[in-house]
Coordinates of C-alpha atoms in Angstrom, one line a residue:
X1 CA 35.8 -13.3 4.9
X2 CA 33.7 -10.2 4.2
X3 CA 31.3 -10.7 1.3
X4 CA 31.8 -8.1 -1.5
X5 CA 30.1 -9.5 -4.6
X6 CA 26.8 -11.1 -5.5
X7 CA 28.6 -14.2 -6.8
X8 CA 30.2 -14.7 -3.4
X9 CA 26.7 -14.4 -1.7
X10 CA 25.1 -16.7 -4.3
X11 CA 27.7 -19.4 -3.6
X12 CA 26.6 -19.6 0.0
X13 CA 22.9 -20.1 -0.5
X14 CA 20.6 -22.2 -2.7
X15 CA 18.6 -20.4 -5.3
X16 CA 15.0 -19.4 -4.3
X17 CA 12.3 -21.9 -5.3
X18 CA 10.0 -21.2 -8.2
X19 CA 7.2 -20.8 -5.7
X20 CA 9.1 -18.2 -3.7
X21 CA 9.7 -16.2 -6.9
X22 CA 6.1 -16.6 -8.2
X23 CA 4.5 -15.3 -5.1
X24 CA 5.7 -11.8 -5.8
X25 CA 2.9 -9.8 -7.5
X26 CA 2.6 -6.3 -8.8
X27 CA -1.0 -5.8 -7.6
X28 CA -3.2 -6.9 -4.8
X29 CA -5.1 -10.1 -4.9
X30 CA -8.0 -11.3 -2.7
X31 CA -5.7 -12.9 -0.1
X32 CA -3.6 -9.7 0.2
X33 CA -6.7 -7.6 0.7
X34 CA -8.1 -9.9 3.3
X35 CA -4.8 -9.7 5.2
X36 CA -4.7 -5.9 5.0
X37 CA -8.3 -5.7 6.3
X38 CA -7.3 -7.6 9.5
X39 CA -3.9 -6.1 10.2
X40 CA -3.7 -3.6 13.1
X41 CA 0.1 -3.1 12.9
X42 CA 2.8 -2.5 10.3
X43 CA 6.3 -1.3 10.0
X44 CA 7.2 1.5 7.5
X45 CA 10.8 1.6 6.1
X46 CA 12.0 4.7 4.2
X47 CA 15.3 6.2 3.0
X48 CA 16.4 9.8 2.6
X49 CA 19.5 12.1 2.7
X50 CA 19.4 12.1 6.5
X51 CA 19.5 8.3 6.6
X52 CA 17.1 5.3 7.0
X53 CA 14.0 5.0 9.1
X54 CA 11.8 2.1 10.1
X55 CA 8.8 3.1 12.2
X56 CA 6.0 1.1 13.8
X57 CA 2.5 2.1 12.9
X58 CA -0.9 0.9 14.3
X59 CA -4.6 1.5 14.3
X60 CA -7.6 -0.8 14.6
X61 CA -8.0 -3.4 11.9
X62 CA -9.4 -1.8 8.8
X63 CA -6.9 1.1 9.0
X64 CA -5.6 0.3 5.5
X65 CA -7.8 1.6 2.7
X66 CA -7.5 -0.3 -0.6
X67 CA -8.0 2.3 -3.3
X68 CA -7.6 -0.2 -6.1
X69 CA -5.5 -3.3 -6.9
X70 CA -2.4 -1.1 -7.4
X71 CA -2.8 1.4 -4.6
X72 CA -3.4 1.5 -0.8
X73 CA -3.8 4.5 1.5
X74 CA -2.5 4.8 5.1
X75 CA -3.1 7.5 7.7
X76 CA -0.1 9.3 9.1
X77 CA -0.8 9.4 12.9
X78 CA 1.1 11.6 15.3
X79 CA 3.9 9.9 17.2
X80 CA 7.1 11.5 18.3
X81 CA 6.6 14.3 15.8
X82 CA 10.0 13.8 14.2
X83 CA 8.3 12.9 10.9
X84 CA 11.3 11.0 9.8
X85 CA 9.3 8.8 7.3
X86 CA 7.5 11.8 5.8
X87 CA 10.8 13.8 5.4
X88 CA 12.4 10.8 3.8
X89 CA 9.5 10.2 1.4
X90 CA 9.7 13.8 0.2
X91 CA 13.3 13.1 -0.9
X92 CA 12.9 9.5 -2.0
X93 CA 9.4 8.1 -2.6
X94 CA 10.4 4.4 -2.2
X95 CA 8.7 2.7 0.7
X96 CA 8.7 -0.8 2.2
X97 CA 5.8 -2.0 4.4
X98 CA 5.5 -5.1 6.5
X99 CA 2.0 -5.9 7.9
X100 CA 1.3 -8.1 10.9
X101 CA -1.7 -9.8 12.4
X102 CA -1.2 -10.8 16.0
X103 CA -1.0 -14.6 16.4
X104 CA -0.6 -15.2 12.6
X105 CA 2.8 -16.4 11.5
X106 CA 2.9 -15.0 8.0
X107 CA 3.3 -11.3 7.1
X108 CA 2.4 -9.3 4.1
X109 CA 5.2 -7.2 2.4
X110 CA 4.5 -4.3 0.1
X111 CA 7.2 -2.4 -1.7
X112 CA 6.3 0.7 -3.7
X113 CA 6.4 4.4 -4.0
X114 CA 4.5 6.8 -1.7
X115 CA 2.8 10.1 -2.3
X116 CA 1.9 12.4 0.6
X117 CA -1.7 13.7 0.3
X118 CA -3.3 16.5 2.1
X119 CA -6.9 15.9 1.1
X120 CA -9.9 16.2 3.4
X121 CA -12.1 13.7 1.5
X122 CA -9.3 11.1 1.6
X123 CA -8.4 11.9 5.2
X124 CA -12.0 11.6 6.4
X125 CA -11.8 7.9 5.6
X126 CA -9.3 7.5 8.5
X127 CA -11.2 9.3 11.3
X128 CA -10.4 7.6 14.6
X129 CA -11.6 8.7 18.0
X130 CA -12.6 12.0 16.6
X131 CA -9.2 12.7 15.0
X132 CA -8.5 13.0 11.3
X133 CA -4.9 12.6 9.9
X134 CA -3.3 15.7 8.4
X135 CA -1.4 13.6 5.9
X136 CA -2.4 10.4 4.1
X137 CA 0.2 8.2 2.4
X138 CA -0.9 6.8 -1.0
X139 CA 1.2 3.8 -1.9
X140 CA 1.6 2.8 -5.5
X141 CA 2.4 -0.9 -5.3
X142 CA 5.5 -2.3 -7.1
X143 CA 5.6 -5.7 -5.2
X144 CA 3.3 -7.4 -2.8
X145 CA 3.7 -10.9 -1.3
X146 CA 3.1 -13.0 1.8
X147 CA 6.3 -13.8 3.8
X148 CA 6.6 -17.2 5.5
X149 CA 6.3 -17.7 9.2
X150 CA 9.8 -19.0 9.9
X151 CA 11.0 -15.9 11.9
X152 CA 7.8 -16.0 14.1
X153 CA 8.4 -19.7 14.8
X154 CA 12.0 -19.2 15.7
X155 CA 11.4 -16.2 17.8
X156 CA 8.2 -17.5 19.4
X157 CA 6.9 -13.9 19.4
X158 CA 3.3 -14.9 19.5
X159 CA 3.9 -17.6 22.2
X160 CA 2.8 -16.0 25.5
X161 CA 5.0 -18.4 27.5
X162 CA 8.1 -16.9 25.9
X163 CA 7.2 -13.3 26.9
X164 CA 9.3 -11.6 29.7
X165 CA 7.1 -11.6 32.9
X166 CA 6.7 -8.1 34.4
X167 CA 8.9 -6.5 31.7
X168 CA 7.3 -3.2 30.7
X169 CA 10.0 -1.5 28.7
X170 CA 13.7 -1.5 28.1
X171 CA 14.5 2.2 28.2
X172 CA 13.3 4.4 31.0
X173 CA 15.7 7.3 30.3
X174 CA 12.8 9.7 29.8
X175 CA 10.2 8.8 32.4
X176 CA 7.8 11.5 30.9
X177 CA 7.7 9.6 27.6
X178 CA 6.3 6.4 29.2
X179 CA 3.1 5.9 31.2
X180 CA 1.5 2.4 31.5
X181 CA -1.9 3.9 30.7
X182 CA -0.7 5.9 27.6
X183 CA -2.3 3.4 25.2
X184 CA -5.7 3.6 26.8
X185 CA -5.8 7.4 26.4
X186 CA -7.5 9.1 23.4
X187 CA -5.4 10.0 20.4
X188 CA -4.0 13.6 20.2
X189 CA -3.3 15.6 17.1

């Protein structure tokens, strides 16, 4: 059977608990801010005419600037220079973010709308290793909530004993794109 309706889907699963529904907020609370202050890594999901994108992003903890309870700011750092997320956001401002703290089972989810800012004063708040981002994303929060740790427990992602020994990377199709010391090198514009 291929599911085609919401009623078919709803028939398979129990309804979410009142607690699961109540945790969804429209603005940041103290626990959300504390999580953002400690998160060095997050995933950004966007959608545009060219398709979907989910990109990993990272900087030292403190890389998320809380502008107020309804807005956060994130630096756009150079990566593969495809700018898939930025291109998508210019077409469709909806954005989904999933923040992680290594070793912590829960995550923080933020759904909202992004604006792309080219603003020196704002960008200066993200200086890292002498580099300033060219673009800063300002996210207007529609939903924010903590997500439970079940996926981390099932995957054992933070359990070092479950990691592949001696496994550096899956794809080595482009040897120039991978150097074991790459992540110790200074950031480049």
